[in-house]
Tab-separated table of C-alpha atoms and ligand atoms in Angstrom:
chain	number	residue	atom	x	y	z
A	16	UNK	CA	29.660	115.683	-102.453
A	17	UNK	CA	31.094	114.140	-99.267
A	18	UNK	CA	33.184	111.017	-99.785
A	19	UNK	CA	31.658	107.917	-98.202
A	20	UNK	CA	33.113	104.469	-97.510
A	21	UNK	CA	32.907	102.139	-100.558
A	22	UNK	CA	29.750	100.001	-100.831
A	23	UNK	CA	30.026	96.762	-98.886
A	24	UNK	CA	32.594	98.101	-96.422
A	25	UNK	CA	31.978	99.323	-92.891
A	26	UNK	CA	33.751	101.525	-90.374
A	27	UNK	CA	33.867	100.014	-86.916
A	28	UNK	CA	33.260	102.758	-84.404
A	29	UNK	CA	33.163	103.047	-80.638
A	30	UNK	CA	31.401	101.465	-78.721
A	31	UNK	CA	31.051	98.603	-81.301
A	32	UNK	CA	34.805	98.134	-81.282
A	33	UNK	CA	34.454	96.765	-77.733
A	34	UNK	CA	32.403	93.848	-79.106
A	35	UNK	CA	35.152	93.125	-81.625
A	36	UNK	CA	37.890	93.210	-78.965
A	37	UNK	CA	35.833	90.983	-76.654
A	38	UNK	CA	35.250	88.414	-79.422
A	39	UNK	CA	38.839	88.528	-80.660
A	40	UNK	CA	40.211	88.003	-77.138
A	41	UNK	CA	37.880	85.068	-76.451
A	42	UNK	CA	38.772	83.440	-79.774
A	43	UNK	CA	42.507	83.973	-79.102
A	44	UNK	CA	42.181	82.273	-75.680
A	45	UNK	CA	40.251	79.300	-77.038
A	46	UNK	CA	42.530	78.768	-80.047
A	47	UNK	CA	45.594	78.802	-77.758
A	48	UNK	CA	43.871	76.175	-75.629
A	49	UNK	CA	43.646	74.014	-78.776
A	50	UNK	CA	47.357	74.591	-79.549
A	51	UNK	CA	47.069	77.079	-82.427
A	52	UNK	CA	49.564	79.883	-82.999
A	53	UNK	CA	48.809	83.009	-84.948
A	54	UNK	CA	50.159	83.686	-88.424
A	55	UNK	CA	49.934	87.021	-90.291
A	56	UNK	CA	50.105	87.090	-94.062
A	57	UNK	CA	49.852	90.004	-96.538
A	58	UNK	CA	46.530	91.544	-97.553
A	59	UNK	CA	47.487	91.028	-101.207
A	60	UNK	CA	49.054	88.086	-102.991
A	61	UNK	CA	49.962	87.131	-106.544
A	62	UNK	CA	46.677	86.411	-108.347
A	63	UNK	CA	47.993	83.002	-109.410
A	64	UNK	CA	47.908	81.811	-105.785
A	65	UNK	CA	44.115	82.020	-105.676
A	66	UNK	CA	43.644	80.827	-109.265
A	67	UNK	CA	45.593	77.670	-108.435
A	68	UNK	CA	44.603	77.315	-104.773
A	69	UNK	CA	40.942	78.308	-104.690
A	70	UNK	CA	40.360	77.216	-108.307
A	71	UNK	CA	39.741	79.127	-111.523
A	72	UNK	CA	36.213	77.771	-112.022
A	73	UNK	CA	34.928	78.964	-108.616
A	74	UNK	CA	32.648	81.990	-108.207
A	75	UNK	CA	35.237	83.539	-105.895
A	76	UNK	CA	37.951	83.514	-108.575
A	77	UNK	CA	35.764	84.014	-111.647
A	78	UNK	CA	33.531	86.779	-110.339
A	79	UNK	CA	34.477	88.124	-106.950
A	80	UNK	CA	38.180	88.926	-106.717
A	81	UNK	CA	39.621	92.418	-106.458
A	82	UNK	CA	42.408	91.997	-108.992
A	83	UNK	CA	44.628	94.698	-110.476
A	84	UNK	CA	48.050	95.175	-112.035
A	85	UNK	CA	50.542	96.926	-109.767
A	86	UNK	CA	52.976	99.552	-111.079
A	87	UNK	CA	55.412	96.757	-111.958
A	88	UNK	CA	52.777	95.117	-114.172
A	89	UNK	CA	52.225	92.125	-111.818
A	90	UNK	CA	48.711	90.802	-111.331
A	91	UNK	CA	47.841	91.280	-107.671
A	92	UNK	CA	44.687	90.208	-105.787
A	93	UNK	CA	43.322	91.333	-102.423
A	94	UNK	CA	42.905	88.042	-100.532
A	95	UNK	CA	39.352	86.688	-100.832
A	96	UNK	CA	40.115	84.144	-98.052
A	97	UNK	CA	42.997	82.966	-95.878
A	98	UNK	CA	43.615	79.276	-96.607
A	99	UNK	CA	45.612	79.745	-99.820
A	100	UNK	CA	47.818	82.424	-98.214
A	101	UNK	CA	48.566	80.285	-95.155
A	102	UNK	CA	49.359	77.304	-97.406
A	103	UNK	CA	51.749	79.507	-99.405
A	104	UNK	CA	53.446	80.652	-96.179
A	105	UNK	CA	53.606	77.030	-94.944
A	106	UNK	CA	55.643	76.176	-98.042
A	107	UNK	CA	57.646	79.392	-98.293
A	108	UNK	CA	58.917	79.181	-94.711
A	109	UNK	CA	59.465	75.395	-94.662
A	110	UNK	CA	56.979	75.034	-91.827
A	111	UNK	CA	56.506	71.460	-93.097
A	112	UNK	CA	60.048	70.709	-91.839
A	113	UNK	CA	59.061	71.512	-88.244
A	114	UNK	CA	57.350	68.934	-86.031
A	115	UNK	CA	53.881	68.315	-87.434
A	116	UNK	CA	51.019	68.918	-87.143
A	117	UNK	CA	51.388	72.653	-87.716
A	118	UNK	CA	48.397	74.423	-86.157
A	119	UNK	CA	48.032	77.970	-87.464
A	120	UNK	CA	45.300	80.542	-86.960
A	121	UNK	CA	44.625	84.022	-88.256
A	122	UNK	CA	42.425	87.109	-87.984
A	123	UNK	CA	42.144	88.754	-91.366
A	124	UNK	CA	40.157	91.060	-93.582
A	125	UNK	CA	38.965	89.447	-96.836
A	126	UNK	CA	37.756	91.035	-100.057
A	127	UNK	CA	35.039	89.687	-102.334
A	128	UNK	CA	33.075	91.640	-104.922
A	129	UNK	CA	29.659	90.331	-103.867
A	130	UNK	CA	26.220	91.904	-103.710
A	131	UNK	CA	26.145	93.456	-100.233
A	132	UNK	CA	23.304	92.378	-97.914
A	133	UNK	CA	22.876	91.441	-94.239
A	134	UNK	CA	25.977	89.433	-93.296
A	135	UNK	CA	27.544	89.785	-96.754
A	136	UNK	CA	30.113	92.488	-97.293
A	137	UNK	CA	32.857	93.270	-99.796
A	138	UNK	CA	35.390	93.754	-97.033
A	139	UNK	CA	34.762	91.367	-94.161
A	140	UNK	CA	36.681	89.774	-91.312
A	141	UNK	CA	37.479	86.123	-90.759
A	142	UNK	CA	38.979	84.134	-87.953
A	143	UNK	CA	40.479	81.002	-89.465
A	144	UNK	CA	42.378	77.948	-88.270
A	145	UNK	CA	44.402	75.489	-90.365
A	146	UNK	CA	46.044	72.218	-89.307
A	147	UNK	CA	48.671	70.634	-91.594
A	148	UNK	CA	50.444	67.320	-91.705
A	149	UNK	CA	47.911	64.681	-90.715
A	150	UNK	CA	44.924	63.034	-92.315
A	151	UNK	CA	43.812	61.240	-89.115
A	152	UNK	CA	40.013	61.515	-88.716
A	153	UNK	CA	40.476	62.704	-85.115
A	154	UNK	CA	41.999	65.928	-86.535
A	155	UNK	CA	38.836	66.642	-88.534
A	156	UNK	CA	36.821	66.221	-85.348
A	157	UNK	CA	39.226	68.361	-83.297
A	158	UNK	CA	39.074	71.190	-85.842
A	159	UNK	CA	35.278	71.034	-85.833
A	160	UNK	CA	35.366	71.017	-82.035
A	161	UNK	CA	37.537	74.174	-82.010
A	162	UNK	CA	34.955	75.989	-84.162
A	163	UNK	CA	32.093	74.716	-82.033
A	164	UNK	CA	33.827	75.630	-78.766
A	165	UNK	CA	34.353	79.201	-80.012
A	166	UNK	CA	30.738	79.567	-81.095
A	167	UNK	CA	29.231	78.046	-77.961
A	168	UNK	CA	31.574	79.699	-75.457
A	169	UNK	CA	30.723	83.029	-77.061
A	170	UNK	CA	27.096	82.226	-76.321
A	171	UNK	CA	25.447	81.075	-79.567
A	172	UNK	CA	22.743	78.671	-78.498
A	173	UNK	CA	20.914	77.639	-81.650
A	174	UNK	CA	23.705	76.120	-83.691
A	175	UNK	CA	23.550	73.412	-86.357
A	176	UNK	CA	26.587	71.542	-87.586
A	177	UNK	CA	26.193	70.106	-91.086
A	178	UNK	CA	28.872	67.745	-92.353
A	179	UNK	CA	29.539	65.896	-95.579
A	180	UNK	CA	32.326	64.064	-97.342
A	181	UNK	CA	33.154	65.149	-100.867
A	182	UNK	CA	35.677	62.369	-101.398
A	183	UNK	CA	39.073	62.353	-103.061
A	184	UNK	CA	40.023	62.987	-106.735
A	185	UNK	CA	39.420	59.329	-107.569
A	186	UNK	CA	35.819	59.290	-106.271
A	187	UNK	CA	35.326	62.716	-107.872
A	188	UNK	CA	36.044	61.266	-111.351
A	189	UNK	CA	33.130	58.840	-111.102
A	190	UNK	CA	30.903	61.521	-109.637
A	191	UNK	CA	31.793	64.073	-112.325
A	192	UNK	CA	30.623	61.604	-114.983
A	193	UNK	CA	27.304	61.137	-113.131
A	194	UNK	CA	26.908	64.908	-112.813
A	195	UNK	CA	27.593	65.430	-116.493
A	196	UNK	CA	25.032	62.788	-117.427
A	197	UNK	CA	22.517	64.593	-115.221
A	198	UNK	CA	23.266	68.129	-116.464
A	199	UNK	CA	23.781	67.278	-120.174
A	200	UNK	CA	20.094	67.671	-121.200
A	201	UNK	CA	19.998	71.118	-119.545
A	202	UNK	CA	23.167	72.120	-121.413
A	203	UNK	CA	21.678	70.909	-124.674
A	204	UNK	CA	18.385	72.750	-124.215
A	205	UNK	CA	20.183	75.908	-123.020
A	206	UNK	CA	18.550	76.087	-119.549
A	207	UNK	CA	21.801	76.420	-117.594
A	208	UNK	CA	23.514	79.828	-117.492
A	209	UNK	CA	26.620	80.584	-119.545
A	210	UNK	CA	28.977	80.240	-116.543
A	211	UNK	CA	27.572	76.785	-115.768
A	212	UNK	CA	27.922	75.789	-119.403
A	213	UNK	CA	31.600	76.719	-119.214
A	214	UNK	CA	31.930	74.762	-115.970
A	215	UNK	CA	30.263	71.664	-117.443
A	216	UNK	CA	33.449	70.315	-119.069
A	217	UNK	CA	36.052	71.745	-116.695
A	218	UNK	CA	34.465	71.286	-113.267
A	219	UNK	CA	30.777	70.232	-113.203
A	220	UNK	CA	30.797	70.237	-109.372
A	221	UNK	CA	30.815	74.034	-109.429
A	222	UNK	CA	27.409	74.067	-111.179
A	223	UNK	CA	26.047	73.008	-107.773
A	224	UNK	CA	26.882	76.350	-106.167
A	225	UNK	CA	25.701	78.623	-108.981
A	226	UNK	CA	23.697	81.488	-107.467
A	227	UNK	CA	21.235	81.707	-110.411
A	228	UNK	CA	17.790	80.484	-109.222
A	229	UNK	CA	17.183	78.512	-112.444
A	230	UNK	CA	20.491	76.624	-112.180
A	231	UNK	CA	19.916	76.239	-108.419
A	232	UNK	CA	16.554	74.509	-108.948
A	233	UNK	CA	18.093	72.038	-111.408
A	234	UNK	CA	21.134	71.475	-109.154
A	235	UNK	CA	18.860	70.606	-106.204
A	236	UNK	CA	17.938	67.306	-107.878
A	237	UNK	CA	21.476	66.405	-109.020
A	238	UNK	CA	23.196	63.203	-107.815
A	239	UNK	CA	24.792	63.553	-104.365
A	240	UNK	CA	28.561	63.136	-104.000
A	241	UNK	CA	28.260	61.169	-100.768
A	242	UNK	CA	26.714	58.282	-102.774
A	243	UNK	CA	29.864	58.078	-104.942
A	244	UNK	CA	32.702	58.171	-102.416
A	245	UNK	CA	35.263	55.328	-102.361
A	246	UNK	CA	35.743	52.920	-99.480
A	247	UNK	CA	38.693	54.811	-97.996
A	248	UNK	CA	36.811	58.121	-97.977
A	249	UNK	CA	33.719	56.389	-96.597
A	250	UNK	CA	35.728	54.819	-93.743
A	251	UNK	CA	37.440	58.133	-93.016
A	252	UNK	CA	34.059	59.875	-92.785
A	253	UNK	CA	32.679	57.160	-90.485
A	254	UNK	CA	35.677	57.620	-88.159
A	255	UNK	CA	35.228	61.421	-88.123
A	256	UNK	CA	31.631	60.899	-87.046
A	257	UNK	CA	32.718	58.547	-84.234
A	258	UNK	CA	35.201	61.120	-82.913
A	259	UNK	CA	32.495	63.801	-83.007
A	260	UNK	CA	30.176	61.485	-81.091
A	261	UNK	CA	32.946	60.794	-78.537
A	262	UNK	CA	32.915	64.549	-77.767
A	263	UNK	CA	29.112	64.727	-77.694
A	264	UNK	CA	29.050	66.967	-80.768
A	265	UNK	CA	25.788	66.480	-82.638
A	266	UNK	CA	25.719	66.860	-86.419
A	267	UNK	CA	23.514	66.407	-89.471
A	268	UNK	CA	24.923	64.734	-92.545
A	269	UNK	CA	24.003	67.005	-95.442
A	270	UNK	CA	24.934	65.496	-98.790
A	271	UNK	CA	24.311	68.774	-100.594
A	272	UNK	CA	27.247	70.637	-98.998
A	273	UNK	CA	30.007	70.911	-101.607
A	274	UNK	CA	31.515	74.274	-100.476
A	275	UNK	CA	32.387	76.956	-103.006
A	276	UNK	CA	36.163	76.517	-103.143
A	277	UNK	CA	38.009	73.887	-105.194
A	278	UNK	CA	40.624	72.711	-102.736
A	279	UNK	CA	38.330	70.594	-100.570
A	280	UNK	CA	38.600	66.798	-100.264
A	281	UNK	CA	36.820	64.392	-97.878
A	282	UNK	CA	35.283	66.130	-94.816
A	283	UNK	CA	33.482	69.455	-95.317
A	284	UNK	CA	31.329	71.225	-92.749
A	285	UNK	CA	29.287	74.330	-92.023
A	286	UNK	CA	27.861	75.796	-88.839
A	287	UNK	CA	24.500	77.519	-89.202
A	288	UNK	CA	22.902	79.817	-86.624
A	289	UNK	CA	19.253	80.786	-86.194
A	290	UNK	CA	19.718	83.744	-88.570
A	291	UNK	CA	17.970	83.452	-91.935
A	292	UNK	CA	19.691	83.165	-95.329
A	293	UNK	CA	23.349	83.798	-96.023
A	294	UNK	CA	23.879	85.472	-92.668
A	295	UNK	CA	23.079	82.149	-90.952
A	296	UNK	CA	26.227	80.390	-92.189
A	297	UNK	CA	28.683	81.648	-89.686
A	298	UNK	CA	31.510	79.186	-90.259
A	299	UNK	CA	32.666	76.872	-93.033
A	300	UNK	CA	35.603	74.584	-93.555
A	301	UNK	CA	36.933	71.236	-94.532
A	302	UNK	CA	39.862	69.057	-95.449
A	303	UNK	CA	42.128	69.962	-98.368
A	304	UNK	CA	44.633	67.144	-98.825
A	305	UNK	CA	45.684	68.236	-102.331
A	306	UNK	CA	46.250	71.968	-101.808
A	307	UNK	CA	49.909	71.956	-100.752
A	308	UNK	CA	50.795	69.740	-103.714
A	309	UNK	CA	48.776	72.004	-106.036
A	310	UNK	CA	50.938	74.902	-104.854
A	311	UNK	CA	54.161	73.009	-105.628
A	312	UNK	CA	54.920	71.287	-102.304
A	313	UNK	CA	55.105	67.637	-101.300
A	314	UNK	CA	51.797	65.932	-100.638
A	315	UNK	CA	50.672	67.230	-97.208
A	316	UNK	CA	47.169	66.838	-95.812
A	317	UNK	CA	45.429	69.827	-94.240
A	318	UNK	CA	42.120	70.837	-92.733
A	319	UNK	CA	40.677	74.071	-91.401
A	320	UNK	CA	37.774	76.479	-91.193
A	321	UNK	CA	36.997	80.164	-91.173
A	322	UNK	CA	34.231	82.068	-89.436
A	323	UNK	CA	32.905	85.441	-90.517
A	324	UNK	CA	33.166	87.892	-87.635
A	325	UNK	CA	30.406	90.213	-88.912
A	326	UNK	CA	28.032	87.216	-89.090
A	327	UNK	CA	29.183	86.070	-85.684
A	328	UNK	CA	28.331	89.494	-84.223
A	329	UNK	CA	24.887	89.416	-85.880
A	330	UNK	CA	24.246	85.976	-84.367
A	331	UNK	CA	25.490	87.031	-80.919
A	332	UNK	CA	23.280	90.117	-81.008
A	333	UNK	CA	20.300	88.010	-82.098
A	334	UNK	CA	20.956	85.613	-79.193
A	335	UNK	CA	21.462	88.564	-76.836
A	336	UNK	CA	24.707	86.868	-75.850
A	337	UNK	CA	27.065	89.822	-75.666
A	338	UNK	CA	27.852	91.105	-72.162
A	339	UNK	CA	27.446	94.811	-71.390
A	340	UNK	CA	30.722	96.240	-72.587
A	341	UNK	CA	31.880	99.712	-71.746
A	342	UNK	CA	35.072	101.656	-71.633
A	343	UNK	CA	33.958	104.366	-69.214
A	344	UNK	CA	36.580	106.174	-67.126
A	345	UNK	CA	36.979	105.077	-63.504
A	346	UNK	CA	37.297	108.678	-62.467
A	347	UNK	CA	36.884	112.170	-63.887
A	348	UNK	CA	39.119	114.790	-62.291
A	349	UNK	CA	37.619	118.265	-62.769
A	350	UNK	CA	39.464	121.542	-62.263
A	351	UNK	CA	38.086	124.889	-61.077
A	352	UNK	CA	39.529	127.632	-63.295
A	353	UNK	CA	43.011	127.633	-64.795
A	354	UNK	CA	44.971	127.691	-61.519
A	355	UNK	CA	44.698	123.957	-60.811
A	356	UNK	CA	45.212	122.661	-64.354
A	357	UNK	CA	48.877	121.760	-63.736
A	358	UNK	CA	47.962	120.006	-60.493
A	359	UNK	CA	45.325	117.974	-62.380
A	360	UNK	CA	47.846	117.139	-65.125
A	361	UNK	CA	50.242	115.657	-62.550
A	362	UNK	CA	47.469	113.882	-60.611
A	363	UNK	CA	45.810	112.230	-63.628
A	364	UNK	CA	49.234	111.156	-64.912
A	365	UNK	CA	50.008	109.458	-61.555
A	366	UNK	CA	46.603	107.743	-61.471
A	367	UNK	CA	46.988	106.402	-65.019
A	368	UNK	CA	50.382	104.987	-64.141
A	369	UNK	CA	48.662	103.165	-61.261
A	370	UNK	CA	46.283	101.544	-63.756
A	371	UNK	CA	43.293	103.834	-63.146
A	372	UNK	CA	41.219	104.844	-66.210
A	373	UNK	CA	41.254	108.553	-65.704
A	374	UNK	CA	39.802	111.514	-67.631
A	375	UNK	CA	40.129	115.276	-67.179
A	376	UNK	CA	38.942	118.348	-69.039
A	377	UNK	CA	40.830	118.915	-72.292
A	378	UNK	CA	38.498	121.546	-73.785
A	379	UNK	CA	38.560	124.439	-71.307
A	380	UNK	CA	35.017	123.751	-70.096
A	381	UNK	CA	33.363	125.394	-67.093
A	382	UNK	CA	33.020	123.248	-63.948
A	383	UNK	CA	29.318	122.691	-64.675
A	384	UNK	CA	30.072	121.584	-68.238
A	385	UNK	CA	32.900	119.329	-66.994
A	386	UNK	CA	30.529	117.540	-64.608
A	387	UNK	CA	27.951	117.124	-67.378
A	388	UNK	CA	30.668	115.614	-69.568
A	389	UNK	CA	31.816	113.298	-66.729
A	390	UNK	CA	28.248	112.061	-66.423
A	391	UNK	CA	27.892	111.544	-70.203
A	392	UNK	CA	31.045	109.472	-70.459
A	393	UNK	CA	29.848	107.292	-67.594
A	394	UNK	CA	32.663	108.022	-65.105
A	395	UNK	CA	32.103	105.997	-61.920
A	396	UNK	CA	33.788	108.570	-59.688
A	397	UNK	CA	34.554	112.261	-59.907
A	398	UNK	CA	36.684	114.701	-57.996
A	399	UNK	CA	36.807	118.510	-58.157
A	400	UNK	CA	40.180	120.216	-57.695
A	401	UNK	CA	40.145	123.888	-56.665
A	402	UNK	CA	43.005	125.876	-55.152
A	403	UNK	CA	41.943	124.689	-51.672
A	404	UNK	CA	42.196	121.008	-52.624
A	405	UNK	CA	45.503	121.601	-54.397
A	406	UNK	CA	46.974	123.328	-51.341
A	407	UNK	CA	45.636	120.918	-48.697
A	408	UNK	CA	46.229	117.887	-50.938
A	409	UNK	CA	42.874	116.374	-50.063
A	410	UNK	CA	39.667	116.212	-52.101
A	411	UNK	CA	36.182	114.733	-51.975
A	412	UNK	CA	35.866	111.582	-54.063
A	413	UNK	CA	32.285	111.315	-55.316
A	414	UNK	CA	30.576	108.101	-56.349
A	415	UNK	CA	28.587	109.318	-59.358
A	416	UNK	CA	25.752	106.798	-58.958
A	417	UNK	CA	25.307	106.665	-55.219
A	418	UNK	CA	26.321	110.319	-54.773
A	419	UNK	CA	28.269	109.331	-51.616
A	420	UNK	CA	31.438	111.359	-50.956
A	421	UNK	CA	34.658	110.332	-49.186
A	422	UNK	CA	37.549	112.597	-48.345
A	423	UNK	CA	40.794	111.194	-49.783
A	424	UNK	CA	44.436	112.222	-49.671
A	425	UNK	CA	46.024	113.426	-52.913
A	426	UNK	CA	49.506	112.986	-51.475
A	427	UNK	CA	49.288	109.313	-50.709
A	428	UNK	CA	46.957	107.924	-53.381
A	429	UNK	CA	46.545	104.447	-51.835
A	430	UNK	CA	43.070	104.991	-50.386
A	431	UNK	CA	41.766	106.734	-53.517
A	432	UNK	CA	43.095	103.897	-55.691
A	433	UNK	CA	41.629	101.253	-53.367
A	434	UNK	CA	38.146	102.783	-53.502
A	435	UNK	CA	38.204	103.311	-57.287
A	436	UNK	CA	39.493	99.789	-58.025
A	437	UNK	CA	36.923	98.044	-55.829
B	526	HAM	P1	34.030	80.484	-96.878
B	526	HAM	O1	32.871	79.593	-96.614
B	526	HAM	O2	34.145	81.100	-98.197
B	526	HAM	O3	35.328	79.627	-96.542
B	526	HAM	O4	34.043	81.629	-95.785
B	526	HAM	C1	34.053	81.325	-94.402
B	526	HAM	C2	33.104	82.236	-93.662
B	526	HAM	O5	33.418	83.603	-93.964
B	526	HAM	C3	31.652	82.096	-94.065
B	526	HAM	O6	31.036	81.031	-93.371
B	526	HAM	C4	31.088	83.423	-93.625
B	526	HAM	O7	30.803	83.423	-92.246
B	526	HAM	C5	32.227	84.371	-93.907
B	526	HAM	N1	32.020	85.083	-95.196
B	526	HAM	C6	32.249	84.629	-96.437
B	526	HAM	N2	31.949	85.560	-97.361
B	526	HAM	C7	31.526	86.641	-96.677
B	526	HAM	C8	31.078	87.938	-97.050
B	526	HAM	N3	31.030	88.338	-98.330
B	526	HAM	N4	30.684	88.797	-96.072
B	526	HAM	C9	30.737	88.433	-94.761
B	526	HAM	N5	31.175	87.217	-94.352
B	526	HAM	C10	31.556	86.337	-95.289
B	526	HAM	C11	36.593	80.116	-96.618
B	526	HAM	O8	36.889	81.281	-96.749
B	526	HAM	C12	37.642	79.043	-96.385
B	526	HAM	N6	38.967	79.641	-96.523
B	526	HAM	C13	37.450	78.402	-95.031
B	526	HAM	C14	38.466	77.338	-94.757
B	526	HAM	C15	39.580	77.456	-94.005
B	526	HAM	N7	38.431	76.118	-95.246
B	526	HAM	C16	39.499	75.460	-94.822
B	526	HAM	N8	40.220	76.272	-94.080
C-alpha cells in the first residue's frame, strides 16, 4: 500500500504555497513595523520545559504532546506551542540583560495530538509574538493591536476581539476555592470525568476547558474569574481597555475565556472570525508574568499571542480576501529542433540574470507541444527560436493574450526586457 502523510498533517503544494508566502511576507512587514525581531528555536525541546511552562494539568501536556525518549534516554517533546521555547531562549541567551522590552516573533510548526477536523491539525503553523520586560497596560494593548493589524490588513472583515482578565496568583487562590465549592457536588456524585476529578485538587481552573460535553455543560455555570480579581488586576484591566479604546479597537469582555495553558495571568484575549467552531478562533494570547520565574529566571513580565496560519487561510478564503497569486513565467522561449537548444540555453540564462522569469523546453517536446505547455503554465510572452532567428539575432516576441507580435533584438536585450517588464 502507498505511504500517505500521517493523519492531521498536510503537504503544502503549488499554487497554495503562494498564499503562504504572501501571508508570511505581510506578517513579517507588519511585525517589523511594530518593532519585533524574529527568533528561531528548535522543533523539539526537553519535555520538562512544557510540563513546567505550559503546565502539567493542561490538556496540551496531559493528552496532546508528541513525547518520546531519544537514543540517549532523554524525554523529548515536539513543541506544542512557541511561548515556552521563546521564554527558555530568553533566559538561556541572557536576552533579559539587553535593553527591554524584548520584542520577539516567530513562524513555527507546532505538534498536538488532537482529533483532526477543519482548522485543527496535528502539525500546524503558528505566527507568534512575545514581548518581555514590562507589565504596563499599554503593552497589552499594543500586542493586541499587532494581532488585529495583521488580521485586518490581510483582509479579514468580520473579526471579534474577546478579552478577559484572569488575575494574578493571589486572586486565583480565592477563585480556586469558589470553583471547588461549585464543582464539589459534581465530584461527589461522579458526574465530572476522571481527568477533571484529578484536576479538582491540583488546578480546578482547568476543569473549565475540558472538552467533554458533560463537564462543559457544568462548567458553563461556574463562577467567573473576572468577579474575583484583586484591585491591582482590576485597575490593570481597566487601563488596558482605555488603551484599546484610544486606538479605536472594539472588544467584548468575555468572562468565560480562561485559555488552555497554565502560564497566563491578567489579560487574556482571543480573536474570532466568521468561521464556525474551532476554526473560528484564529488567534489567542495573553499576559504571563510568572512564566520566566517558573523556568528559573528572575521575575520578568511577558505578554504575547499566536495565530494559526491554517485557520487564517481558511478565514481569508471565506472572506475572499486573498489576491490572485500566480508564479507564471514572464516569457517562454521555444526552440525549433535541436540546433537552437544551445542558443536558447544562453538566451534564457541572460534573461534570468536580468530578473526575467523565463522558461524553456526541458523535455524534448515538439514546437506544438512546447507552445501548448507555454499556454498551460500561463506565460505572458513567448518567442520561437529557429536557425534563422539564431543567425539574425532577432525574433518575434508574442503577447500570449493579445496575440500581438513585436520584432526584438536578441543581441541587445533592452527592448525585449522593457516590453516584458511593463
Ligand atoms: P493557543 O490558543 O493554544 O495559544 O494557539 C494559538 C492559535 O494556534 C489558535 O488560536 C489557533 O489559531 C492555532 N491552533 C491551535 N491549535 C491548533 C491546531 N491543532 N490546529 C490548527 N491550529 C491550531 C498558544 O499556542 C499560545 N502559545 C499563544 C501565546 C503566545 N500566548 C502568549 N504568547
